[in-house]
């Protein structure tokens, strides 16, 4: 399942020269998927694969006459505006297409002349969500975030006793998920100050981001069946960056007893690119659980999960305010973290989600939860970075922030870099807050 193959070879280069820079997110070892079209012209969205600063148009590749068999069938599915049909074809087909595209895009490929006509410059493209997202579940997989935020909401009882046994999550809202570039009005709702006797109604005053990873299900499972921990990764198509915007004051009033609702359902911003599970193989690491903590139950344990269940993905979140934009000041880093801090693995989240017989469908999205690390500088939400708004962050131009203001743009980036492997990245998730309407 996690064996390296020729597509991961760090020495591979592409005839698309920008893929060979060493700093691009999209070398030939990556080959992530999106749904795109050219800006400013009337045409339909279709599947694309990133290569350097270009996109390989998979609809054009499907009509190029270069491919046949399983690869051609896969490309025809990728020519649609949503990739669900391709994602449902399963890990073997994803892998077959990956190998074919890797070979076709390599330096020296005889397909160069024909395939170079299927490239679109990324700067000329716009994106949409790469698949229909039937359902969205948000997990809570950083014990550091859970402890930090639990201490703010429940000072006497920060980490509830179920946390170290169950991958905690809630069913979210998929309709308001959009790709990078999303803008949305500040949400309005009910809030209640701790000392107020009654709630009030108005714009959210404690608007926050959450740096997360998104996990896309490819092949699903039938209702009444479950996905074992050994099988879980065969169901995972790939991962993206994910910003789960959160209205903390709305959350604080509404979340008991059934969990987040309107505090989370107004917008979520994903990166346009899904980096496939296969592309992530070189950056897999051991999953370690502190020996003083409860060890995962048997249904959440396997040798593969212990040896290779973790992922080493560097994550960064940056802020650009309206004043910074006006003053030509670059976005400033708020925090750096890593997917390796997750208390639960991707396989454990998938397996737990289905253990009662819940059916997953192609395109379903699981988000990891805010991926905060152990250090204060690795806190991946404003509520943690400012201790619930008590300690404002000072920005390079002298502005301060406790929570997000109108005009603020939050940028999430992520990449994998490891000795003996190519550097691959996820692109970015960019979202901007507009005034309440
Ligand atoms: Mn979240």
XYZ file of C-alpha atoms and ligand atoms in Angstrom:
438
model
C 0.000 0.000 0.000
C 2.778 2.402 0.861
C 5.548 1.113 -1.382
C 7.706 3.629 -3.195
C 7.700 3.289 -6.982
C 9.352 4.921 -9.968
C 6.980 7.926 -9.841
C 8.591 8.988 -6.537
C 12.185 8.914 -7.836
C 13.674 12.272 -6.738
C 15.922 12.314 -9.816
C 12.991 12.499 -12.265
C 12.670 15.749 -14.196
C 10.014 17.024 -16.589
C 10.097 18.622 -20.027
C 7.924 21.308 -18.386
C 10.993 23.219 -17.194
C 9.282 25.099 -14.337
C 8.606 21.724 -12.662
C 12.358 21.275 -12.105
C 13.083 24.378 -10.011
C 13.423 22.500 -6.724
C 11.184 25.097 -5.077
C 7.941 24.553 -7.007
C 5.065 22.824 -5.220
C 4.424 20.826 -8.363
C 7.392 18.783 -9.594
C 6.721 15.659 -11.659
C 6.751 13.612 -8.426
C 3.578 15.372 -7.208
C 0.888 15.416 -9.962
C -2.093 16.680 -7.888
C -5.627 17.035 -9.283
C -7.969 20.019 -9.580
C -10.973 21.186 -11.581
C -10.125 24.293 -13.622
C -10.890 26.410 -16.683
C -9.258 29.375 -18.354
C -10.261 32.762 -16.955
C -12.151 35.233 -19.118
C -13.381 32.786 -21.748
C -16.573 30.760 -21.889
C -15.617 27.156 -21.314
C -16.433 24.350 -18.922
C -14.458 23.221 -15.912
C -12.520 19.961 -16.342
C -9.883 17.982 -14.505
C -6.297 19.183 -14.490
C -2.973 17.982 -13.108
C -0.394 20.519 -11.910
C 3.076 20.407 -13.428
C 5.375 23.305 -12.509
C 3.583 26.563 -13.299
C 1.280 24.824 -15.790
C -1.785 22.591 -15.724
C -2.115 19.506 -17.868
C -5.669 19.727 -19.241
C -7.009 16.189 -18.759
C -9.942 16.726 -21.150
C -7.444 17.683 -23.853
C -5.235 14.732 -22.906
C -8.260 12.429 -23.257
C -8.725 13.521 -26.885
C -5.001 13.554 -27.727
C -4.992 9.974 -28.980
C -1.869 9.276 -26.913
C -3.493 6.964 -24.369
C -5.562 3.805 -24.292
C -6.974 1.157 -21.956
C -7.396 1.988 -18.267
C -5.473 5.251 -18.670
C -7.836 6.442 -21.413
C -10.912 5.435 -19.375
C -9.535 7.318 -16.365
C -8.767 10.410 -18.465
C -12.319 10.416 -19.854
C -13.624 10.461 -16.271
C -11.186 13.295 -15.477
C -12.502 15.299 -18.458
C -15.722 15.979 -16.509
C -16.171 19.119 -14.410
C -16.165 17.076 -11.197
C -13.763 14.226 -10.458
C -16.130 11.982 -8.448
C -16.340 9.324 -11.179
C -12.552 9.120 -11.395
C -12.223 9.110 -7.613
C -14.693 6.199 -7.413
C -12.534 4.058 -9.743
C -10.213 3.048 -6.911
C -6.557 3.050 -5.948
C -5.352 0.778 -8.743
C -6.783 3.035 -11.452
C -5.476 6.213 -9.737
C -2.048 4.616 -9.647
C -2.198 3.495 -13.282
C -3.019 7.031 -14.418
C -0.311 8.505 -12.181
C 2.347 6.263 -13.726
C 1.185 7.063 -17.258
C 1.206 10.835 -16.617
C 4.582 10.592 -14.878
C 6.074 8.862 -17.918
C 4.405 11.242 -20.390
C 5.630 14.342 -18.560
C 9.213 13.168 -17.963
C 12.185 14.656 -19.714
C 12.700 12.801 -22.984
C 9.096 11.573 -23.320
C 8.015 11.041 -26.925
C 4.655 12.547 -25.934
C 6.149 16.004 -25.335
C 5.149 17.562 -28.661
C 1.529 16.354 -28.505
C 1.050 16.896 -24.775
C 2.586 20.379 -24.723
C -0.551 21.455 -26.646
C -2.613 20.279 -23.614
C -0.954 22.690 -21.149
C -2.608 25.779 -19.673
C -0.603 28.348 -17.682
C -1.692 28.262 -14.047
C -1.778 32.071 -14.016
C -4.506 31.946 -16.697
C -6.669 29.452 -14.797
C -9.481 29.635 -12.273
C -10.636 26.767 -10.106
C -13.725 25.224 -8.597
C -14.165 22.485 -6.010
C -12.587 19.407 -7.643
C -15.536 17.159 -6.866
C -19.067 17.222 -5.570
C -18.626 16.889 -1.799
C -21.573 14.786 -0.637
C -20.708 14.988 3.049
C -18.175 16.768 5.214
C -16.988 15.696 8.658
C -14.629 17.748 10.807
C -12.410 15.900 13.258
C -10.536 17.313 16.261
C -7.263 15.457 15.892
C -4.727 17.728 17.584
C -4.575 17.037 21.312
C -2.709 20.348 21.664
C -5.578 22.301 20.066
C -8.156 20.318 22.028
C -6.352 21.081 25.293
C -5.743 24.763 24.490
C -9.292 25.473 23.346
C -10.807 23.259 26.037
C -9.004 25.367 28.653
C -10.653 28.507 27.246
C -14.179 27.075 27.037
C -13.924 24.919 30.193
C -11.021 26.073 32.413
C -11.658 23.368 35.019
C -11.994 20.518 32.556
C -10.035 21.198 29.348
C -9.623 17.707 27.896
C -12.719 15.563 28.196
C -12.145 11.894 29.135
C -13.235 10.525 25.724
C -10.556 12.461 23.812
C -7.762 9.898 24.049
C -10.057 7.003 23.090
C -12.241 8.291 20.252
C -11.304 10.314 17.153
C -13.722 13.141 18.051
C -15.611 14.798 15.196
C -18.888 16.393 14.132
C -20.832 16.329 10.886
C -20.274 19.637 9.096
C -21.790 21.391 6.124
C -20.404 20.778 2.631
C -22.450 23.362 0.680
C -20.329 26.299 1.858
C -16.936 24.763 1.024
C -15.189 26.654 -1.796
C -11.715 26.737 -3.293
C -8.954 29.227 -2.622
C -9.968 32.784 -3.482
C -13.206 32.485 -1.519
C -14.619 35.684 -0.025
C -17.552 35.687 2.363
C -19.402 38.134 4.602
C -18.704 38.141 8.314
C -21.387 35.880 9.779
C -24.231 37.249 11.863
C -25.801 35.356 14.687
C -26.600 34.960 18.353
C -23.873 35.493 20.918
C -23.884 35.888 24.660
C -21.204 37.605 26.705
C -20.367 35.676 29.894
C -21.740 38.459 32.114
C -24.870 39.135 30.029
C -28.218 37.816 31.167
C -29.548 37.397 27.612
C -27.975 36.757 24.205
C -27.672 39.503 21.596
C -27.911 39.382 17.800
C -25.415 40.888 15.377
C -22.148 40.421 13.491
C -19.664 37.924 14.913
C -16.939 39.702 16.901
C -14.573 36.769 17.323
C -14.028 35.491 13.788
C -11.232 32.942 13.522
C -9.503 30.602 11.091
C -8.510 26.980 11.670
C -5.514 25.518 9.823
C -6.475 21.957 8.917
C -5.828 19.292 6.311
C -8.696 17.900 4.233
C -8.907 14.195 3.359
C -10.865 13.193 0.231
C -12.497 9.773 0.073
C -12.193 8.115 -3.331
C -13.863 4.729 -3.329
C -16.652 4.469 -0.793
C -18.162 1.617 1.190
C -21.690 0.235 1.305
C -24.008 1.145 4.143
C -23.832 -1.480 6.863
C -20.186 -2.301 6.118
C -17.080 -0.888 7.723
C -13.647 -0.019 6.419
C -10.925 -1.820 8.365
C -7.787 -0.010 9.472
C -5.791 -2.152 7.012
C -8.044 -1.107 4.115
C -8.592 2.529 5.063
C -5.838 4.089 2.961
C -7.080 2.338 -0.181
C -10.226 4.457 0.152
C -8.331 7.758 0.482
C -7.867 9.606 -2.808
C -5.748 12.424 -1.414
C -5.424 15.509 0.745
C -5.714 19.283 0.513
C -5.209 22.329 2.729
C -8.337 23.383 4.571
C -9.408 26.509 6.477
C -12.387 25.837 8.743
C -13.445 29.449 9.449
C -15.021 29.649 12.905
C -17.165 32.236 14.694
C -15.987 31.780 18.288
C -18.610 33.946 19.983
C -21.424 32.159 18.129
C -19.742 28.824 18.945
C -19.464 29.603 22.652
C -23.224 30.191 22.978
C -24.557 27.451 20.674
C -22.188 24.506 21.052
C -23.716 22.766 24.044
C -25.171 20.172 24.040
C -24.963 19.124 20.350
C -21.743 20.741 19.114
C -20.813 23.339 16.463
C -23.574 24.541 14.137
C -23.797 28.078 12.699
C -20.328 28.908 14.079
C -18.868 26.659 11.390
C -21.308 26.452 8.474
C -20.906 29.815 6.709
C -17.641 29.157 4.808
C -14.676 26.780 4.523
C -11.801 27.311 2.092
C -9.812 24.467 0.509
C -6.737 24.591 -1.699
C -7.669 23.820 -5.337
C -5.253 20.901 -5.537
C -5.754 17.412 -4.122
C -2.343 15.828 -3.551
C -2.884 12.105 -3.971
C -2.304 9.584 -1.217
C 0.229 7.915 -3.516
C 2.240 11.134 -3.942
C 2.463 11.373 -0.131
C 4.099 7.958 0.359
C 7.701 9.254 0.701
C 6.655 11.517 3.595
C 5.010 8.825 5.716
C 6.324 8.391 9.238
C 5.640 6.220 12.243
C 2.509 6.874 14.279
C 3.515 7.129 17.913
C 1.251 7.264 20.920
C 2.749 8.376 24.230
C 3.278 5.311 26.438
C 1.462 7.056 29.287
C -1.665 7.523 27.167
C -4.277 4.853 26.424
C -3.202 2.895 23.359
C -5.730 2.893 20.486
C -8.298 0.099 20.584
C -7.682 -2.914 18.372
C -9.967 -1.737 15.535
C -7.806 1.414 15.346
C -4.489 -0.461 15.346
C -2.450 -2.143 12.621
C 1.247 -2.673 11.943
C 1.074 -0.483 8.850
C -0.665 2.242 10.809
C 1.989 2.083 13.534
C 4.913 2.029 11.116
C 3.686 4.440 8.416
C 0.376 5.969 9.565
C 1.807 9.421 10.276
C 2.481 12.153 7.707
C 5.288 14.714 7.762
C 3.601 17.741 6.157
C 4.904 21.216 7.048
C 2.077 23.708 7.461
C 2.064 27.491 7.639
C -0.628 30.113 8.109
C -0.155 33.757 7.137
C -2.219 36.923 7.551
C -2.495 39.887 5.184
C -4.663 42.773 6.384
C -6.242 45.425 4.176
C -3.729 47.980 5.539
C -0.830 45.643 4.745
C -2.162 45.209 1.216
C -2.574 48.990 0.813
C 0.944 49.561 2.174
C 2.584 46.896 0.024
C 3.601 44.857 3.083
C 3.954 41.106 2.566
C 1.706 38.664 4.424
C 3.099 37.772 7.835
C 3.404 34.267 9.276
C 1.142 33.607 12.260
C 2.130 29.997 12.947
C 3.976 26.967 11.607
C 2.920 23.418 12.399
C 2.996 19.903 10.982
C 0.528 17.088 10.310
C 2.818 14.797 12.360
C 1.310 16.297 15.537
C -2.044 14.675 14.804
C -3.202 12.481 17.687
C -5.019 10.231 15.188
C -3.974 9.054 11.731
C -5.961 9.409 8.515
C -6.634 5.654 8.564
C -7.944 5.827 12.130
C -10.319 8.671 11.189
C -11.688 6.749 8.170
C -12.030 3.495 10.107
C -13.669 5.111 13.099
C -16.078 7.028 10.850
C -17.372 3.800 9.293
C -17.168 1.455 12.281
C -20.904 1.614 12.950
C -21.786 0.944 9.303
C -21.771 4.516 7.957
C -21.281 4.562 4.182
C -18.645 6.882 2.726
C -19.155 8.166 -0.803
C -16.691 9.274 -3.492
C -15.839 12.915 -2.816
C -16.664 12.861 0.895
C -14.381 15.174 2.829
C -12.920 14.597 6.273
C -11.022 17.474 7.828
C -8.410 16.757 10.461
C -9.283 19.511 12.920
C -7.000 22.402 13.775
C -3.499 21.007 13.447
C -1.784 22.810 16.332
C 1.577 21.547 17.559
C 2.928 21.388 21.109
C 4.619 24.813 21.076
C 2.730 28.116 21.453
C 4.160 29.242 18.079
C 2.443 26.217 16.504
C -1.080 27.240 17.512
C -3.206 27.151 14.375
C -6.122 29.411 15.321
C -6.365 33.000 16.618
C -8.200 31.833 19.748
C -5.078 29.900 20.748
C -2.522 32.453 19.489
C -4.163 35.261 21.512
C -5.290 33.180 24.524
C -8.933 33.771 23.753
C -8.383 37.408 22.708
C -6.461 38.399 25.845
C -3.027 38.785 24.210
C -3.221 40.651 20.894
C -0.801 39.755 18.096
C 1.359 42.639 16.864
C 1.668 42.797 13.073
C 4.721 44.198 11.154
C 2.944 47.478 10.295
C 1.966 48.177 13.915
C -1.575 46.854 13.644
C -2.775 44.372 16.248
C -5.237 41.512 16.083
C -7.112 39.476 18.641
C -9.540 38.000 16.128
C -9.934 38.630 12.373
C -11.117 41.966 10.948
C -12.982 42.732 7.721
C -10.546 42.808 4.794
C -8.206 40.269 6.427
C -6.892 37.550 4.122
C -5.772 34.239 5.636
C -3.341 32.156 3.597
C -2.531 28.518 4.358
C 0.416 26.752 2.745
C 1.790 23.248 3.087
C 4.620 21.167 1.702
C 6.559 17.945 2.244
C 10.363 17.849 2.183
C 12.478 14.901 3.173
C 15.990 13.635 2.577
C 15.953 11.343 -0.449
C 12.634 12.608 -1.804
C 11.480 15.493 -3.989
C 9.924 18.535 -2.339
C 6.199 18.609 -3.108
C 3.583 21.167 -2.050
C -0.144 21.737 -1.783
C -0.370 25.222 -3.283
C -2.378 27.492 -1.019
C -5.776 28.162 0.502
C -6.563 31.902 0.430
C -9.728 33.410 1.848
C -10.841 36.982 2.594
C -13.435 38.338 5.016
C -15.945 40.910 3.748
C -18.095 43.121 5.980
C -21.278 41.619 7.395
C -24.363 42.088 5.219
Mn -12.387 22.655 12.608
